[in-house]
Amino acid sequence: MSDALLVIDPQNDFCEGGRLAVAGGAGIMPLINRLSARFDRVIVTQDWHTPDQISFASNHPGAAPFTEIEVAYGRQMLWPDHCLQGTPGADFHPDAAPTVEKAMAVIRKGYNPAVDSYSGFFENDHRTPTGLGGLLRELGVKRVFLCGLAFDYCVRFTAEDAIREGFEAVVITDASRAIAPQTEAAAQDSFRALGVAEIAAASLLS
């Protein structure tokens, strides 16, 4: 009863055919559904951007996606426009429907145009909370398991913030997918340094 499953951004734009597709993104949805069936407490996060989001390369003339700029809160990666509020790209992938239907809460993030948000706990200024931490504490959760998209960004930063907020954090590696090998390796290095555990889904499903 002190565990929760955090399913990170299982959205159309992060799956094949989406604006910021992660290779193999759609393929993990059936496994995520099997995992969510094993948890009493399931919470889903959802990117929920406005067209003027600061992290969109289209809002910075001459800037290209996947380059970085300096903003008020530090370095910010620029992305293709994605997960725009009310668009099909922001919708949850249909194959994740059983998990979304079971979820007790959906935490929307990245809706402030002046600040991007990777973590399910805080916006990228590392100060503005989403409310997830308070919800988990009210529920008596002490350990969170994480899966979803993408391993090297939103899963990573949510897991790191979970540790900083006093929770145990366990990332289910085969129920997540990364954008790039280099940032995937950086996430794994960070997990080892902070004490984030990595496991395979089979250890929870057997």
PDB file of C-alpha atoms in Angstrom:
ATOM      1  CA  MET A   1       0.000   0.000   0.000  1.00  0.00           C
ATOM      2  CA  SER A   2       3.002   2.316   0.221  1.00  0.00           C
ATOM      3  CA  ASP A   3       3.891   1.835  -3.470  1.00  0.00           C
ATOM      4  CA  ALA A   4       2.667   3.756  -6.507  1.00  0.00           C
ATOM      5  CA  LEU A   5       3.223   3.387 -10.235  1.00  0.00           C
ATOM      6  CA  LEU A   6       4.008   6.626 -12.074  1.00  0.00           C
ATOM      7  CA  VAL A   7       3.372   6.297 -15.809  1.00  0.00           C
ATOM      8  CA  ILE A   8       5.178   9.124 -17.551  1.00  0.00           C
ATOM      9  CA  ASP A   9       3.685  10.805 -20.628  1.00  0.00           C
ATOM     10  CA  PRO A  10       2.205   7.847 -22.578  1.00  0.00           C
ATOM     11  CA  GLN A  11       1.083  10.287 -25.286  1.00  0.00           C
ATOM     12  CA  ASN A  12       0.656  10.123 -29.045  1.00  0.00           C
ATOM     13  CA  ASP A  13       3.313  12.718 -29.837  1.00  0.00           C
ATOM     14  CA  PHE A  14       5.950  10.572 -28.109  1.00  0.00           C
ATOM     15  CA  CYS A  15       5.004   7.466 -30.083  1.00  0.00           C
ATOM     16  CA  GLU A  16       5.565   6.498 -33.699  1.00  0.00           C
ATOM     17  CA  GLY A  17       4.011   9.087 -36.010  1.00  0.00           C
ATOM     18  CA  GLY A  18       4.090  11.773 -33.328  1.00  0.00           C
ATOM     19  CA  ARG A  19       5.868  15.102 -33.410  1.00  0.00           C
ATOM     20  CA  LEU A  20       8.555  13.989 -30.941  1.00  0.00           C
ATOM     21  CA  ALA A  21       8.464  10.245 -31.455  1.00  0.00           C
ATOM     22  CA  VAL A  22      10.593   7.967 -29.291  1.00  0.00           C
ATOM     23  CA  ALA A  23      11.596   4.766 -31.079  1.00  0.00           C
ATOM     24  CA  GLY A  24       9.547   1.867 -29.720  1.00  0.00           C
ATOM     25  CA  GLY A  25       7.282   4.161 -27.717  1.00  0.00           C
ATOM     26  CA  ALA A  26       4.002   2.556 -28.723  1.00  0.00           C
ATOM     27  CA  GLY A  27       5.423  -0.901 -28.168  1.00  0.00           C
ATOM     28  CA  ILE A  28       5.737  -0.511 -24.406  1.00  0.00           C
ATOM     29  CA  MET A  29       2.070   0.313 -23.824  1.00  0.00           C
ATOM     30  CA  PRO A  30       0.874  -3.304 -23.425  1.00  0.00           C
ATOM     31  CA  LEU A  31       3.619  -3.924 -20.864  1.00  0.00           C
ATOM     32  CA  ILE A  32       2.665  -0.752 -18.992  1.00  0.00           C
ATOM     33  CA  ASN A  33      -0.927  -2.012 -18.869  1.00  0.00           C
ATOM     34  CA  ARG A  34       0.232  -5.298 -17.357  1.00  0.00           C
ATOM     35  CA  LEU A  35       2.230  -3.388 -14.757  1.00  0.00           C
ATOM     36  CA  SER A  36      -0.584  -1.029 -13.859  1.00  0.00           C
ATOM     37  CA  ALA A  37      -2.828  -3.991 -13.181  1.00  0.00           C
ATOM     38  CA  ARG A  38      -0.462  -4.976 -10.349  1.00  0.00           C
ATOM     39  CA  PHE A  39      -0.678  -1.626  -8.529  1.00  0.00           C
ATOM     40  CA  ASP A  40      -3.479  -0.190  -6.432  1.00  0.00           C
ATOM     41  CA  ARG A  41      -2.176   3.337  -6.945  1.00  0.00           C
ATOM     42  CA  VAL A  42      -1.462   4.460 -10.516  1.00  0.00           C
ATOM     43  CA  ILE A  43      -0.768   8.073 -11.494  1.00  0.00           C
ATOM     44  CA  VAL A  44      -0.193   9.284 -15.046  1.00  0.00           C
ATOM     45  CA  THR A  45       1.619  12.443 -16.158  1.00  0.00           C
ATOM     46  CA  GLN A  46       0.752  14.404 -19.293  1.00  0.00           C
ATOM     47  CA  ASP A  47       2.687  17.060 -21.195  1.00  0.00           C
ATOM     48  CA  TRP A  48       0.223  19.903 -21.790  1.00  0.00           C
ATOM     49  CA  HIS A  49       1.863  22.715 -23.738  1.00  0.00           C
ATOM     50  CA  THR A  50       0.638  26.005 -25.178  1.00  0.00           C
ATOM     51  CA  PRO A  51       1.801  27.093 -28.666  1.00  0.00           C
ATOM     52  CA  ASP A  52       4.090  29.763 -27.155  1.00  0.00           C
ATOM     53  CA  GLN A  53       5.986  27.279 -24.965  1.00  0.00           C
ATOM     54  CA  ILE A  54       9.534  28.520 -24.364  1.00  0.00           C
ATOM     55  CA  SER A  55      11.032  25.124 -25.215  1.00  0.00           C
ATOM     56  CA  PHE A  56       9.663  25.058 -28.771  1.00  0.00           C
ATOM     57  CA  ALA A  57      12.335  25.825 -31.354  1.00  0.00           C
ATOM     58  CA  SER A  58       9.627  27.431 -33.498  1.00  0.00           C
ATOM     59  CA  ASN A  59       9.382  30.254 -30.942  1.00  0.00           C
ATOM     60  CA  HIS A  60      13.071  31.178 -31.353  1.00  0.00           C
ATOM     61  CA  PRO A  61      13.810  32.493 -34.873  1.00  0.00           C
ATOM     62  CA  GLY A  62      16.856  30.830 -36.355  1.00  0.00           C
ATOM     63  CA  ALA A  63      17.069  28.159 -33.661  1.00  0.00           C
ATOM     64  CA  ALA A  64      16.918  24.472 -34.508  1.00  0.00           C
ATOM     65  CA  PRO A  65      15.293  21.653 -32.556  1.00  0.00           C
ATOM     66  CA  PHE A  66      17.638  19.656 -30.307  1.00  0.00           C
ATOM     67  CA  THR A  67      19.887  22.649 -29.596  1.00  0.00           C
ATOM     68  CA  GLU A  68      20.092  24.431 -26.254  1.00  0.00           C
ATOM     69  CA  ILE A  69      19.522  28.034 -25.252  1.00  0.00           C
ATOM     70  CA  GLU A  70      19.956  29.947 -22.015  1.00  0.00           C
ATOM     71  CA  VAL A  71      16.727  30.956 -20.286  1.00  0.00           C
ATOM     72  CA  ALA A  72      15.931  32.498 -16.896  1.00  0.00           C
ATOM     73  CA  TYR A  73      16.155  29.149 -15.101  1.00  0.00           C
ATOM     74  CA  GLY A  74      19.249  27.805 -16.900  1.00  0.00           C
ATOM     75  CA  ARG A  75      19.928  25.731 -20.008  1.00  0.00           C
ATOM     76  CA  GLN A  76      16.904  24.585 -21.968  1.00  0.00           C
ATOM     77  CA  MET A  77      16.739  22.085 -24.815  1.00  0.00           C
ATOM     78  CA  LEU A  78      14.650  23.218 -27.773  1.00  0.00           C
ATOM     79  CA  TRP A  79      12.109  20.727 -29.111  1.00  0.00           C
ATOM     80  CA  PRO A  80       9.768  20.378 -32.057  1.00  0.00           C
ATOM     81  CA  ASP A  81       6.269  21.597 -31.194  1.00  0.00           C
ATOM     82  CA  HIS A  82       4.544  18.736 -29.372  1.00  0.00           C
ATOM     83  CA  CYS A  83       1.730  17.842 -26.978  1.00  0.00           C
ATOM     84  CA  LEU A  84      -0.253  21.006 -27.681  1.00  0.00           C
ATOM     85  CA  GLN A  85      -3.251  21.333 -25.404  1.00  0.00           C
ATOM     86  CA  GLY A  86      -6.383  19.841 -26.896  1.00  0.00           C
ATOM     87  CA  THR A  87      -4.686  18.261 -29.919  1.00  0.00           C
ATOM     88  CA  PRO A  88      -4.531  14.557 -30.810  1.00  0.00           C
ATOM     89  CA  GLY A  89      -0.770  14.611 -30.180  1.00  0.00           C
ATOM     90  CA  ALA A  90      -1.372  15.472 -26.538  1.00  0.00           C
ATOM     91  CA  ASP A  91      -3.900  12.664 -26.122  1.00  0.00           C
ATOM     92  CA  PHE A  92      -2.892   9.455 -24.416  1.00  0.00           C
ATOM     93  CA  HIS A  93      -1.947   6.657 -26.783  1.00  0.00           C
ATOM     94  CA  PRO A  94      -4.984   4.410 -27.311  1.00  0.00           C
ATOM     95  CA  ASP A  95      -3.002   1.320 -26.359  1.00  0.00           C
ATOM     96  CA  ALA A  96      -2.491   2.830 -22.878  1.00  0.00           C
ATOM     97  CA  ALA A  97      -6.250   3.126 -22.283  1.00  0.00           C
ATOM     98  CA  PRO A  98      -6.458   0.485 -19.496  1.00  0.00           C
ATOM     99  CA  THR A  99      -3.742   2.290 -17.535  1.00  0.00           C
ATOM    100  CA  VAL A 100      -5.280   5.728 -18.030  1.00  0.00           C
ATOM    101  CA  GLU A 101      -8.705   4.434 -17.024  1.00  0.00           C
ATOM    102  CA  LYS A 102      -7.259   2.985 -13.821  1.00  0.00           C
ATOM    103  CA  ALA A 103      -5.242   6.087 -12.922  1.00  0.00           C
ATOM    104  CA  MET A 104      -6.380   7.881  -9.795  1.00  0.00           C
ATOM    105  CA  ALA A 105      -4.912  11.161 -11.037  1.00  0.00           C
ATOM    106  CA  VAL A 106      -3.454  12.788 -14.137  1.00  0.00           C
ATOM    107  CA  ILE A 107      -0.695  15.307 -13.441  1.00  0.00           C
ATOM    108  CA  ARG A 108      -0.466  17.850 -16.253  1.00  0.00           C
ATOM    109  CA  LYS A 109       2.849  19.628 -16.690  1.00  0.00           C
ATOM    110  CA  GLY A 110       4.480  22.131 -19.012  1.00  0.00           C
ATOM    111  CA  TYR A 111       1.382  24.325 -19.332  1.00  0.00           C
ATOM    112  CA  ASN A 112       3.261  27.474 -18.223  1.00  0.00           C
ATOM    113  CA  PRO A 113       4.597  28.935 -21.491  1.00  0.00           C
ATOM    114  CA  ALA A 114       7.589  30.494 -19.716  1.00  0.00           C
ATOM    115  CA  VAL A 115       8.871  27.263 -18.145  1.00  0.00           C
ATOM    116  CA  ASP A 116       9.203  23.770 -19.586  1.00  0.00           C
ATOM    117  CA  SER A 117       8.559  20.777 -17.347  1.00  0.00           C
ATOM    118  CA  TYR A 118      10.195  17.354 -17.583  1.00  0.00           C
ATOM    119  CA  SER A 119       9.662  16.142 -14.030  1.00  0.00           C
ATOM    120  CA  GLY A 120       6.292  15.057 -12.749  1.00  0.00           C
ATOM    121  CA  PHE A 121       7.159  16.822  -9.476  1.00  0.00           C
ATOM    122  CA  PHE A 122       8.525  20.217 -10.533  1.00  0.00           C
ATOM    123  CA  GLU A 123       8.732  22.479 -13.543  1.00  0.00           C
ATOM    124  CA  ASN A 124      12.211  23.038 -14.982  1.00  0.00           C
ATOM    125  CA  ASP A 125      12.814  26.000 -12.679  1.00  0.00           C
ATOM    126  CA  HIS A 126      13.093  23.297  -9.957  1.00  0.00           C
ATOM    127  CA  ARG A 127      10.886  25.441  -7.714  1.00  0.00           C
ATOM    128  CA  THR A 128       7.316  25.305  -9.035  1.00  0.00           C
ATOM    129  CA  PRO A 129       5.599  22.101  -7.848  1.00  0.00           C
ATOM    130  CA  THR A 130       2.995  20.164  -9.820  1.00  0.00           C
ATOM    131  CA  GLY A 131       1.259  18.823  -6.707  1.00  0.00           C
ATOM    132  CA  LEU A 132       2.446  15.244  -7.244  1.00  0.00           C
ATOM    133  CA  GLY A 133       4.642  15.199  -4.140  1.00  0.00           C
ATOM    134  CA  GLY A 134       1.817  16.340  -1.891  1.00  0.00           C
ATOM    135  CA  LEU A 135      -0.594  13.828  -3.392  1.00  0.00           C
ATOM    136  CA  LEU A 136       1.800  10.932  -2.841  1.00  0.00           C
ATOM    137  CA  ARG A 137       2.424  11.949   0.771  1.00  0.00           C
ATOM    138  CA  GLU A 138      -1.317  12.239   1.436  1.00  0.00           C
ATOM    139  CA  LEU A 139      -1.712   8.712   0.083  1.00  0.00           C
ATOM    140  CA  GLY A 140       1.055   7.397   2.325  1.00  0.00           C
ATOM    141  CA  VAL A 141       3.256   6.428  -0.619  1.00  0.00           C
ATOM    142  CA  LYS A 142       6.899   5.819   0.227  1.00  0.00           C
ATOM    143  CA  ARG A 143       8.173   4.152  -2.971  1.00  0.00           C
ATOM    144  CA  VAL A 144       7.428   4.981  -6.594  1.00  0.00           C
ATOM    145  CA  PHE A 145       7.958   2.806  -9.640  1.00  0.00           C
ATOM    146  CA  LEU A 146       8.365   4.699 -12.907  1.00  0.00           C
ATOM    147  CA  CYS A 147       7.931   3.836 -16.578  1.00  0.00           C
ATOM    148  CA  GLY A 148       7.026   5.572 -19.804  1.00  0.00           C
ATOM    149  CA  LEU A 149       8.469   8.200 -22.129  1.00  0.00           C
ATOM    150  CA  ALA A 150      11.113   9.228 -22.384  1.00  0.00           C
ATOM    151  CA  PHE A 151      13.593   7.375 -20.166  1.00  0.00           C
ATOM    152  CA  ASP A 152      16.335   9.992 -20.573  1.00  0.00           C
ATOM    153  CA  TYR A 153      14.197  13.077 -19.933  1.00  0.00           C
ATOM    154  CA  CYS A 154      10.810  12.984 -18.230  1.00  0.00           C
ATOM    155  CA  VAL A 155      11.274   9.581 -16.586  1.00  0.00           C
ATOM    156  CA  ARG A 156      14.771  10.564 -15.492  1.00  0.00           C
ATOM    157  CA  PHE A 157      13.860  13.917 -13.980  1.00  0.00           C
ATOM    158  CA  THR A 158      10.778  12.528 -12.249  1.00  0.00           C
ATOM    159  CA  ALA A 159      12.860   9.738 -10.683  1.00  0.00           C
ATOM    160  CA  GLU A 160      15.549  12.184  -9.566  1.00  0.00           C
ATOM    161  CA  ASP A 161      12.990  14.500  -7.988  1.00  0.00           C
ATOM    162  CA  ALA A 162      11.294  11.553  -6.287  1.00  0.00           C
ATOM    163  CA  ILE A 163      14.561  10.844  -4.460  1.00  0.00           C
ATOM    164  CA  ARG A 164      15.007  14.516  -3.573  1.00  0.00           C
ATOM    165  CA  GLU A 165      11.455  14.573  -2.223  1.00  0.00           C
ATOM    166  CA  GLY A 166      12.195  11.676   0.100  1.00  0.00           C
ATOM    167  CA  PHE A 167      10.666   8.771  -1.836  1.00  0.00           C
ATOM    168  CA  GLU A 168      12.364   5.582  -2.954  1.00  0.00           C
ATOM    169  CA  ALA A 169      12.463   5.450  -6.743  1.00  0.00           C
ATOM    170  CA  VAL A 170      12.586   2.413  -9.029  1.00  0.00           C
ATOM    171  CA  VAL A 171      12.687   2.768 -12.824  1.00  0.00           C
ATOM    172  CA  ILE A 172      11.293  -0.117 -14.872  1.00  0.00           C
ATOM    173  CA  THR A 173      13.756  -0.033 -17.737  1.00  0.00           C
ATOM    174  CA  ASP A 174      12.043  -2.256 -20.297  1.00  0.00           C
ATOM    175  CA  ALA A 175       8.760  -0.360 -19.828  1.00  0.00           C
ATOM    176  CA  SER A 176      10.524   2.875 -20.821  1.00  0.00           C
ATOM    177  CA  ARG A 177      12.225   4.101 -23.986  1.00  0.00           C
ATOM    178  CA  ALA A 178      14.968   6.694 -24.462  1.00  0.00           C
ATOM    179  CA  ILE A 179      15.437   9.392 -27.089  1.00  0.00           C
ATOM    180  CA  ALA A 180      19.190   8.908 -27.573  1.00  0.00           C
ATOM    181  CA  PRO A 181      21.937   6.536 -26.344  1.00  0.00           C
ATOM    182  CA  GLN A 182      24.093   9.336 -24.935  1.00  0.00           C
ATOM    183  CA  THR A 183      21.372  10.825 -22.770  1.00  0.00           C
ATOM    184  CA  GLU A 184      20.224   7.329 -21.784  1.00  0.00           C
ATOM    185  CA  ALA A 185      23.725   6.606 -20.451  1.00  0.00           C
ATOM    186  CA  ALA A 186      23.774   9.957 -18.625  1.00  0.00           C
ATOM    187  CA  ALA A 187      20.463   9.092 -16.968  1.00  0.00           C
ATOM    188  CA  GLN A 188      21.813   5.735 -15.803  1.00  0.00           C
ATOM    189  CA  ASP A 189      24.908   7.409 -14.361  1.00  0.00           C
ATOM    190  CA  SER A 190      22.685   9.841 -12.485  1.00  0.00           C
ATOM    191  CA  PHE A 191      20.503   7.022 -11.187  1.00  0.00           C
ATOM    192  CA  ARG A 192      23.518   5.227  -9.751  1.00  0.00           C
ATOM    193  CA  ALA A 193      24.749   8.411  -8.088  1.00  0.00           C
ATOM    194  CA  LEU A 194      21.381   9.251  -6.515  1.00  0.00           C
ATOM    195  CA  GLY A 195      20.292   5.741  -5.562  1.00  0.00           C
ATOM    196  CA  VAL A 196      17.539   5.280  -8.139  1.00  0.00           C
ATOM    197  CA  ALA A 197      17.085   1.545  -8.713  1.00  0.00           C
ATOM    198  CA  GLU A 198      16.574  -0.004 -12.153  1.00  0.00           C
ATOM    199  CA  ILE A 199      14.665  -3.246 -12.625  1.00  0.00           C
ATOM    200  CA  ALA A 200      13.020  -5.268 -15.397  1.00  0.00           C
ATOM    201  CA  ALA A 201       9.239  -5.602 -15.523  1.00  0.00           C
ATOM    202  CA  ALA A 202       9.502  -9.374 -15.122  1.00  0.00           C
ATOM    203  CA  SER A 203      10.520  -8.934 -11.478  1.00  0.00           C
ATOM    204  CA  LEU A 204       7.098  -7.384 -10.796  1.00  0.00           C
ATOM    205  CA  LEU A 205       5.027  -9.616 -13.048  1.00  0.00           C
ATOM    206  CA  SER A 206       6.351 -13.047 -12.104  1.00  0.00           C
TER     207      SER A 206
END
